XYZ file of C-alpha atoms in Angstrom:
510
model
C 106.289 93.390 91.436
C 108.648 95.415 89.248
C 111.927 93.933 88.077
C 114.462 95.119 84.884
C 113.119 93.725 81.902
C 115.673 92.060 79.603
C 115.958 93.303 76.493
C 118.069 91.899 73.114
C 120.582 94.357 71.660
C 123.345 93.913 68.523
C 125.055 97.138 69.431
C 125.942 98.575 72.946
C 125.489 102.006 71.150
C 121.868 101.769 70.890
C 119.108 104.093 71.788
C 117.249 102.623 75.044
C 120.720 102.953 76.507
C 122.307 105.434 79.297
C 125.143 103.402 80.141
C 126.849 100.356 78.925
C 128.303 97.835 81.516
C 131.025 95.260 81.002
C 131.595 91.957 82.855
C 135.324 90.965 82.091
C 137.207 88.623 82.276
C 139.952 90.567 81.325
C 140.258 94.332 81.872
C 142.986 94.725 79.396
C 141.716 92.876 76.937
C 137.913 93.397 76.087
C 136.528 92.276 72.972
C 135.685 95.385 71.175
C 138.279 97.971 70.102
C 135.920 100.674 70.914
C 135.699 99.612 74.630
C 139.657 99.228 74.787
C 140.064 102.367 73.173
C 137.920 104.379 75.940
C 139.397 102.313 79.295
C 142.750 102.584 77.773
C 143.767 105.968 79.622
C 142.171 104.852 82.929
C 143.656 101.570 82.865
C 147.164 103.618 82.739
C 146.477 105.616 85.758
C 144.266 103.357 88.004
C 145.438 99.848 88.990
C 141.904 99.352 90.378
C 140.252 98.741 87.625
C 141.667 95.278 87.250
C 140.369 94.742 91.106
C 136.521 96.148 91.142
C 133.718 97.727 89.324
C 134.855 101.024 87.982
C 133.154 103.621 86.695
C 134.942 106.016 83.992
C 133.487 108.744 81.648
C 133.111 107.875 78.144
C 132.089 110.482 75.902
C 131.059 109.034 72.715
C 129.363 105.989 75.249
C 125.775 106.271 76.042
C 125.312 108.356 78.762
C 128.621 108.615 78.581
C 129.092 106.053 81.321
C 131.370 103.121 81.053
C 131.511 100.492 83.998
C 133.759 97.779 83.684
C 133.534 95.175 86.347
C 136.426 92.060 86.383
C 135.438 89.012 87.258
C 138.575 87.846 88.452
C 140.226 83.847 87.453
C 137.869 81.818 85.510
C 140.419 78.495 84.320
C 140.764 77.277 88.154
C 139.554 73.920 88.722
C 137.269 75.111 91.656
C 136.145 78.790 89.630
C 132.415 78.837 87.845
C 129.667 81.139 86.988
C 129.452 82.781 90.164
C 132.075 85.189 89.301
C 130.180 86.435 86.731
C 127.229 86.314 88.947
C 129.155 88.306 91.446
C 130.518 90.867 89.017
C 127.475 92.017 87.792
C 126.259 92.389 91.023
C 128.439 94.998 91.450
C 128.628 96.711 88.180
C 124.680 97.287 88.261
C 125.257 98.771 91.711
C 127.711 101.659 90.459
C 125.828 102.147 87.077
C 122.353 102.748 89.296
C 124.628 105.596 91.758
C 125.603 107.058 88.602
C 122.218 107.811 87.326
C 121.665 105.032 84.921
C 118.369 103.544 84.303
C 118.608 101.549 81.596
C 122.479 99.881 80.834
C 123.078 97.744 78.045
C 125.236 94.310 79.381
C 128.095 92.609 77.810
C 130.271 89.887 78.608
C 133.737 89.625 77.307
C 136.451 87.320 77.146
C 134.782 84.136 78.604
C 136.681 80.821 78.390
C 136.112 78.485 76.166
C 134.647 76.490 78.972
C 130.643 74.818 79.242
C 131.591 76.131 82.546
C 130.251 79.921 81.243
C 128.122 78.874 78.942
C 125.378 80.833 79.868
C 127.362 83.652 81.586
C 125.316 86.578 79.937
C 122.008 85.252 81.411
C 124.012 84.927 84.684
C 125.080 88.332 84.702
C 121.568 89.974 84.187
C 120.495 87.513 86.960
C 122.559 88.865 89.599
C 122.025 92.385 88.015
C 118.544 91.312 89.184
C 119.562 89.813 92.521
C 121.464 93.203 93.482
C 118.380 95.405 92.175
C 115.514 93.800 94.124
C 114.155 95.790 96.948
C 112.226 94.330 99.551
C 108.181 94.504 99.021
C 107.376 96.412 102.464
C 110.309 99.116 101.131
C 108.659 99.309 97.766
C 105.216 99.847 99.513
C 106.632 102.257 101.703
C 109.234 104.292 99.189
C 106.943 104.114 96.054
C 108.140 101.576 92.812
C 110.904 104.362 92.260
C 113.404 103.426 94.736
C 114.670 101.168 92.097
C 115.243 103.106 89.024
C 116.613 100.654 86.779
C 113.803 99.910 84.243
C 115.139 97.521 81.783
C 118.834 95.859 80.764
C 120.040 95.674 77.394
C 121.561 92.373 76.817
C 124.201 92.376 73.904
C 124.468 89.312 71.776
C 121.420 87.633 73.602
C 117.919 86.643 71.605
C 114.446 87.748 71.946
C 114.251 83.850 73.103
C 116.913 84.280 75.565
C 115.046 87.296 76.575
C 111.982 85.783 77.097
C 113.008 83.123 79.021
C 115.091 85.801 81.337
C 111.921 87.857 82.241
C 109.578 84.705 82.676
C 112.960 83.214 85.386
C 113.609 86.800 86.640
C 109.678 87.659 87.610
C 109.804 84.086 89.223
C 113.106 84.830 91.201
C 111.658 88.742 92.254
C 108.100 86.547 93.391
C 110.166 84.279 95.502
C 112.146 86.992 97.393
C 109.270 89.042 98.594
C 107.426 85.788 99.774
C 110.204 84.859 101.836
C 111.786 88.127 102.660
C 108.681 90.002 103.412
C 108.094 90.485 107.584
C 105.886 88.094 109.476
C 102.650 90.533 109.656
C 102.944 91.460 106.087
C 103.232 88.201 105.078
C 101.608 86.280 107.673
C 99.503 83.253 106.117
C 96.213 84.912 104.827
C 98.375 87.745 103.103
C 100.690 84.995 102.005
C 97.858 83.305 100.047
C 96.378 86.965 98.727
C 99.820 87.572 96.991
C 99.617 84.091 95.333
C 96.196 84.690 94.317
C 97.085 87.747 92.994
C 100.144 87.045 91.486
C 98.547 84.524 89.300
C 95.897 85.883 87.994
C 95.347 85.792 84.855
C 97.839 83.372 84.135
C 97.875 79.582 83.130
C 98.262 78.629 87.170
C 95.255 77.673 88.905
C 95.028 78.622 92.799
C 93.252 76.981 95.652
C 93.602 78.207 98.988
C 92.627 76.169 102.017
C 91.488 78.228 104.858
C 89.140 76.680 106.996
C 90.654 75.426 109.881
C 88.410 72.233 110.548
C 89.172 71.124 107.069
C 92.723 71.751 107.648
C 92.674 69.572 110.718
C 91.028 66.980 109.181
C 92.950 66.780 106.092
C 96.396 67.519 107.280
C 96.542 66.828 111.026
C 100.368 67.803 111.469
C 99.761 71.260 109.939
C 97.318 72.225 111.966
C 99.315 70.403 115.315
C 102.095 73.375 114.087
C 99.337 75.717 113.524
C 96.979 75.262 116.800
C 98.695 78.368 119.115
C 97.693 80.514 116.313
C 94.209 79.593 116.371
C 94.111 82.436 119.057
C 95.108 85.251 116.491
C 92.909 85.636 113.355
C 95.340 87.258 110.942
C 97.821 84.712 111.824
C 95.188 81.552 110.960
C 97.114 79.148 108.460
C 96.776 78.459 104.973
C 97.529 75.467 102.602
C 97.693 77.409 98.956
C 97.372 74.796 95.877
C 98.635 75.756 92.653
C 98.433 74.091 89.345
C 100.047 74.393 85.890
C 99.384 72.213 83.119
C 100.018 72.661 79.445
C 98.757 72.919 76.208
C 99.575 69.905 74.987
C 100.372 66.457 76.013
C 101.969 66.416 79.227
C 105.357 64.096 79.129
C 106.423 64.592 82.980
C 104.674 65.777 85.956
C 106.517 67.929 89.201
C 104.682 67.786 92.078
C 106.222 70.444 94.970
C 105.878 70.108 98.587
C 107.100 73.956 99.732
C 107.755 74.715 103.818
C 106.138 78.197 104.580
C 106.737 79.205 107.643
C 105.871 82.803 108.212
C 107.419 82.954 111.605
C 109.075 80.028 113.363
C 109.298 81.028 117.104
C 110.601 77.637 117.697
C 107.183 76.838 119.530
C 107.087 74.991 122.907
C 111.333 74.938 122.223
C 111.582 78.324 121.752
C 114.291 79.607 120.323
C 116.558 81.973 122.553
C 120.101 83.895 122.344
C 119.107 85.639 119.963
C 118.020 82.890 117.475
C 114.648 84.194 116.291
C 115.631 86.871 114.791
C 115.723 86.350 110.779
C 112.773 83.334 111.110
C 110.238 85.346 109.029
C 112.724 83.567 106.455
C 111.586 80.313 107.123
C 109.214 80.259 104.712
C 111.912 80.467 102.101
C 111.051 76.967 100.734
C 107.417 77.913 100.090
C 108.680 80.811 98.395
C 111.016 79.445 95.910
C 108.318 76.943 95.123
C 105.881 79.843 94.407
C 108.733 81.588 92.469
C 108.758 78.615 90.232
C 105.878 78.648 89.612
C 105.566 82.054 88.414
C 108.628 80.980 86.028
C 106.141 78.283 84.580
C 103.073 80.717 84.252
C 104.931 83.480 82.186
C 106.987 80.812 80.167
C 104.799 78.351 79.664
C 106.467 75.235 79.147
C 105.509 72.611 76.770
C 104.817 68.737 77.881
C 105.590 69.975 82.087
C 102.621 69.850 84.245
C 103.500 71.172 87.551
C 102.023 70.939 90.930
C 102.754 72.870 93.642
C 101.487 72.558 97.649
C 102.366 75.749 100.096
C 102.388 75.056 103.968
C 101.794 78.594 105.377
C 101.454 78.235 108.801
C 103.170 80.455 111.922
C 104.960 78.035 114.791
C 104.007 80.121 117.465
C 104.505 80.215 121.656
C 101.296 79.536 123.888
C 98.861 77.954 125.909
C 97.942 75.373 123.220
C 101.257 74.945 121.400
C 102.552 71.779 121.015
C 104.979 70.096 123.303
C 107.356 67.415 122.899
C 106.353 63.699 123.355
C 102.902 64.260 122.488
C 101.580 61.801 119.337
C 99.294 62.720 116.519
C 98.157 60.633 114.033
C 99.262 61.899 110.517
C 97.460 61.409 107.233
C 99.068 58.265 106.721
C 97.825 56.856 109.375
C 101.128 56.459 111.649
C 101.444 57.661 115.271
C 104.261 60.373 114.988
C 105.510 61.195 118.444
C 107.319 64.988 118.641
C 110.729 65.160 119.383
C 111.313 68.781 119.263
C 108.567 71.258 118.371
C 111.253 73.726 116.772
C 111.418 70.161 113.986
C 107.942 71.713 112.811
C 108.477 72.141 109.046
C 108.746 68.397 108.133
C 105.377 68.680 109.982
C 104.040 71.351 108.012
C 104.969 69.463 104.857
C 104.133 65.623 105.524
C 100.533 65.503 105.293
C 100.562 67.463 101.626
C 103.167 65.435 100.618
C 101.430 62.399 101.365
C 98.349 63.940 99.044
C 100.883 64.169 96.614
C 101.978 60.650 96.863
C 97.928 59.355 96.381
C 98.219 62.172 93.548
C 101.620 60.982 91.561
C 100.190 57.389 91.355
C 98.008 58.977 88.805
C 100.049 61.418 87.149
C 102.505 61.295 84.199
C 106.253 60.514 84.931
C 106.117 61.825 88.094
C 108.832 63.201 90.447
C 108.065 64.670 93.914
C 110.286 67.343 95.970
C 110.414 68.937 99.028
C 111.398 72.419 99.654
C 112.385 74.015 103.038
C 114.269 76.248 104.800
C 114.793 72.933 106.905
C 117.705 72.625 109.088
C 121.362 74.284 110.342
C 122.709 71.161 109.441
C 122.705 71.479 105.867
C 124.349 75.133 106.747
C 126.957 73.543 108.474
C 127.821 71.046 106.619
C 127.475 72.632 102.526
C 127.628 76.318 103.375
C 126.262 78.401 100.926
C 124.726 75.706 98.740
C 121.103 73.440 98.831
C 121.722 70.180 100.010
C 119.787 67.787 97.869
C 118.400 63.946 99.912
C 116.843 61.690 97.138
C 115.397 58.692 98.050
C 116.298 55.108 95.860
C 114.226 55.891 92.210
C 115.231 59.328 92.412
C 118.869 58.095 92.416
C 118.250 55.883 89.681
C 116.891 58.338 87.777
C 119.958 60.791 88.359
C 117.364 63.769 89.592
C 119.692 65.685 91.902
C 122.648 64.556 89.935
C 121.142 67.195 86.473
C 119.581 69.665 88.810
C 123.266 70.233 90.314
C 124.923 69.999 87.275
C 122.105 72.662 85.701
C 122.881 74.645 89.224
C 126.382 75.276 88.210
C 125.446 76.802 85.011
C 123.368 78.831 86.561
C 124.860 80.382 89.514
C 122.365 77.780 92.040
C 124.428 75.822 93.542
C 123.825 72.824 94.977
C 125.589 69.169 96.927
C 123.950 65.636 96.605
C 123.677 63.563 99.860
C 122.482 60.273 100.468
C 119.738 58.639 102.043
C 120.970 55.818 104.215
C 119.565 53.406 106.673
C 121.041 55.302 109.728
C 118.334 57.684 108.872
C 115.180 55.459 108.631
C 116.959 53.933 112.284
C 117.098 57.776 113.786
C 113.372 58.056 113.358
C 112.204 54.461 114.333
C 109.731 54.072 117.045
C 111.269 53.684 120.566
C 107.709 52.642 122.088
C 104.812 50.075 121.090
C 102.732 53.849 121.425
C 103.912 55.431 118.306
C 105.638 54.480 114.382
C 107.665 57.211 113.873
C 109.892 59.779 115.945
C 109.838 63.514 114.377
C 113.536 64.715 115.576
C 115.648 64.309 118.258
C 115.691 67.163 120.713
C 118.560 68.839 120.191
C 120.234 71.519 117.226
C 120.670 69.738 113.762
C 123.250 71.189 113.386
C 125.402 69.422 116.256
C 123.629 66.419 115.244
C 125.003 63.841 112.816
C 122.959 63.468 109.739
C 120.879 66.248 110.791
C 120.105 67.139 107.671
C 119.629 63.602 106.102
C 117.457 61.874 108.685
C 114.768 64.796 108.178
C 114.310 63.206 104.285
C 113.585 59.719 105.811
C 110.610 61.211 108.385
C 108.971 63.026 105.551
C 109.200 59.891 103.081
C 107.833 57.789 105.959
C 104.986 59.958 106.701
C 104.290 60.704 103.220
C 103.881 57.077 102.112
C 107.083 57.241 100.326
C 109.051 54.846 101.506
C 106.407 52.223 99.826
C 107.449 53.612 96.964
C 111.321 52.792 96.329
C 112.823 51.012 93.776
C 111.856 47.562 94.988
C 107.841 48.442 95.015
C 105.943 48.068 92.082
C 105.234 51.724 91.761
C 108.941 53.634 92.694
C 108.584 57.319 92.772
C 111.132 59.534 92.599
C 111.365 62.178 95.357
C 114.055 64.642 96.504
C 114.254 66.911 99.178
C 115.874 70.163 98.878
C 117.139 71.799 102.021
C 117.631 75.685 101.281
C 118.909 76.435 104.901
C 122.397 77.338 103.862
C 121.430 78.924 100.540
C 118.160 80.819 101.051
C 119.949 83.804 101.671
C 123.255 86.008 100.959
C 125.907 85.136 103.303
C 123.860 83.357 105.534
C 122.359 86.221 107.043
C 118.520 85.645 107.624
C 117.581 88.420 109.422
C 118.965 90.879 106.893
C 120.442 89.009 103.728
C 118.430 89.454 100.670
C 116.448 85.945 99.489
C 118.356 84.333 96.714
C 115.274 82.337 95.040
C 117.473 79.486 95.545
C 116.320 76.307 93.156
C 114.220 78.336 90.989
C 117.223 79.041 88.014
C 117.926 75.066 88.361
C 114.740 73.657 87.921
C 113.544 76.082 85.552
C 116.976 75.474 83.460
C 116.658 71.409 83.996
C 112.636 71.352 83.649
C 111.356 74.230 81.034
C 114.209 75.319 78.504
């Protein structure tokens, strides 16, 4: 993994330079004579300067390259950090077909606004987002089809710094774990990059691989995984990963992450075209891992963090799993299948119901889900997560500072409730079974489909004995990523966006 290392910088005429790149939010107007002085005679000549990222020769500049990207209006009651995000996206795209390798970054003339309060970090983060290459093209091409070694980062500490690189090798972990193709990253491969990618670091790995054991101790999983039994390379994996710090630990995350390598849609396969892009679906495990990463290169004080991966492939044949069959979860419960295409809440409910056993234990603990989960939350929030947080995690205002960290951030994110038409979607409709896993058809014509999901998995995992009228309430969101796992919605060909990892590691570790 190979990402641009951020690195501080007083002066944009410094030495690791070859170009210097400014996000504006004023073209006219920058805040250093020097960089007025050089755009001057362009801005005289080319009105598109004030429009896009421009590149213009600046001979005393390093490199003699000068990119000046705009970020358009800021003070609008609906503008944030994303237009920074965006900008730098494309300014690091002209400075790397220019030749550059190693830019310094500036910002200049942010509002006085909380708004852009951390707009430099932004910008190197989408410098980062634009840069990233996916791992099989990296394999393929060699490490030097992205040239772009490190960013210089004017005004920002070796502190900032450090915290950038710890976020950015998180956010560059995440992408090739979910945008990676389903052989290269089918479930045994999946696990070999976690173990690899931690070690040596403060995370501890398990991986589950035996499939008895897996059947045993998480009886949905393996109901997903049983018509890949027949293929050995595509056998699943549960993948447990563990941070916990030096000293004493104050709060405890515990991660429940959906990774579905490929989702054919099983028994209700998916057709029209629809399958193309679900080597995605394990987007949810991936941001987890990402995370993760963030924690093990940062190392947070007082956070111990827990993570569970579901790596499992939902594929077509003779023993796939069919609507109306029941299985007995961990829990206990008779869960009757709706739709076998509704297999990540399957994949997750068993681990998250270890967590629950787990949390009882644990320091001020606070569970999540993460998934790639339904269309629903898509449709209905776009290009943002859609956070469902059950009765203490409400209390407790969970999704309510993760959003609010989000939109410093450039990680979006909208809060929706848990209500009792969810808990009533999902009730038995038989003496035979406790609990219905979906309806059978698309979430995304169906109301609440992205709600009623949060109220199987907190049945199943036990957590809905755990609100705030129990004498143990647990806290416990879950974060659909459908809508922003990737740019523009594209999942076939959209790069990841490591959506959730800048907001919890802004909320939980700085």
């Amino acid at each position: 993994m190979s990402f641009p290392l951020a690195l501080p910088c007083d002066d944009f005429f410094n030495a690791h330079s070859d170009a210097v790149i400014v996000i504006a939010a004023d073209v006219n107007n920058l805040h250093d004579e020097r960089l007025n002085k050089a755009l001057a005679p362009y801005l005289a000549v080319d009105a598109r300067i004030a429009n896009k990222a421009t590149l213009v020769l600046a001979e005393e500049f390093p490199g003699k390259r000068l990119i000046v990207s705009p970020t358009g209006p800021l003070n609008r009651d609906y503008d944030d950090v994303r237009r920074v995000f965006d900008a730098a996206k494309a300014a690091i795209s002209e400075a790397k077909a220019a030749g550059s390798q190693a830019p310094t970054l500036i910002v200049s003339g942010m509002p006085q606004d909380a708004r852009y309060q951390n707009a430099l970090q932004v910008a190197y983060l989408g410098a980062c987002q634009a840069l990233w290459q996916p791992l099989e093209a990296r394999e393929y091409r060699g490490p030097s089809i992205e040239p772009i070694r490190q960013i210089s980062l004017f005004g920002a500490t070796e502190t900032q710094c450090k915290q950038l690189n710890a976020l950015a090798a998180g956010q560059y972990a995440a992408r090739d774990l979910c945008g990676t193709e389903p052989e290269r990253m089918a479930p045994p491969r999946f696990a070999d990059y976690c173990v690899e990618l931690f070690k040596n670091t403060s995370v501890s790995v398990e991986v589950v691989s035996d499939i008895n054991t897996i059947e045993q101790q998480y009886p949905m999983l393996g109901t997903v995984a049983r018509a890949s039994y027949a293929v050995e390379r595509h056998h699943p994996r549960v993948v447990k990963l563990v941070y916990t710090p030096s000293d004493e630990v104050t709060r405890t995350l515990m991660f429940v992450g959906k990774g579905l390598v490929y989702d054919t849609g099983g028994a209700d396969l998916k057709v029209g075209g629809f399958m193309a892009g679900m080597s995605r679906d394990k987007g949810g495990a991936a941001s987890v891992a990402g995370f993760m990463k963030a924690v093990a290169d940062y190392q947070p004080s007082g956070v111990k963090v827990v993570a569970y991966l579901a790596v499992v492939r939902n594929s077509i044949g003779s023993d796939c799993f069919v609507p109306d069959e029941i299985i007995t979860c961990r829990e206990g419960l008779k869960v009757r299948i709706g739709n076998t295409d509704a297999e990540g809440r399957l994949a997750m409910g068993d681990l998250l119901s270890e967590m629950k056993d787990m949390a009882k234990s644990e320091v001020n603990p606070t569970l999540f889900t993460v998934a790639t989960l339904t269309g629903h939350a898509a449709r209905a929030v776009g290009p943002y997560s859609a956070y469902v947080e059950n009765g203490p995690a409400r209390v407790a205002q969970v999704s309510r500072q993760l959003a609010d960290f989000g939109d410093l951030w450039a990680d979006g994110a909208e809060l929706s409730r848990s209500r009792r038409e969810d808990y009533d979607f999902v009730k038995p409709r038989t003496l035979a079974d406790d609990v219905l896993s979906s309806n059978n058809a698309p979430s995304a014509v169906t109301a609440r489909g992205h709600q009623f999901p949060m109220a199987f998995l907190a049945i199943v995992g036990g957590l809905d004995k755990h609100g705030c009228d129990s004498q143990l309430p647990l806290p416990y969101v879950h974060m659909d990523i459908a809508g922003s796992g990737v740019e523009g919605g594209d999942w076939q060909h959209g790069k990841p966006t490591a959506a959730t990892v800048s907001s919890l590691f802004a909320r939980y570790c700085l």
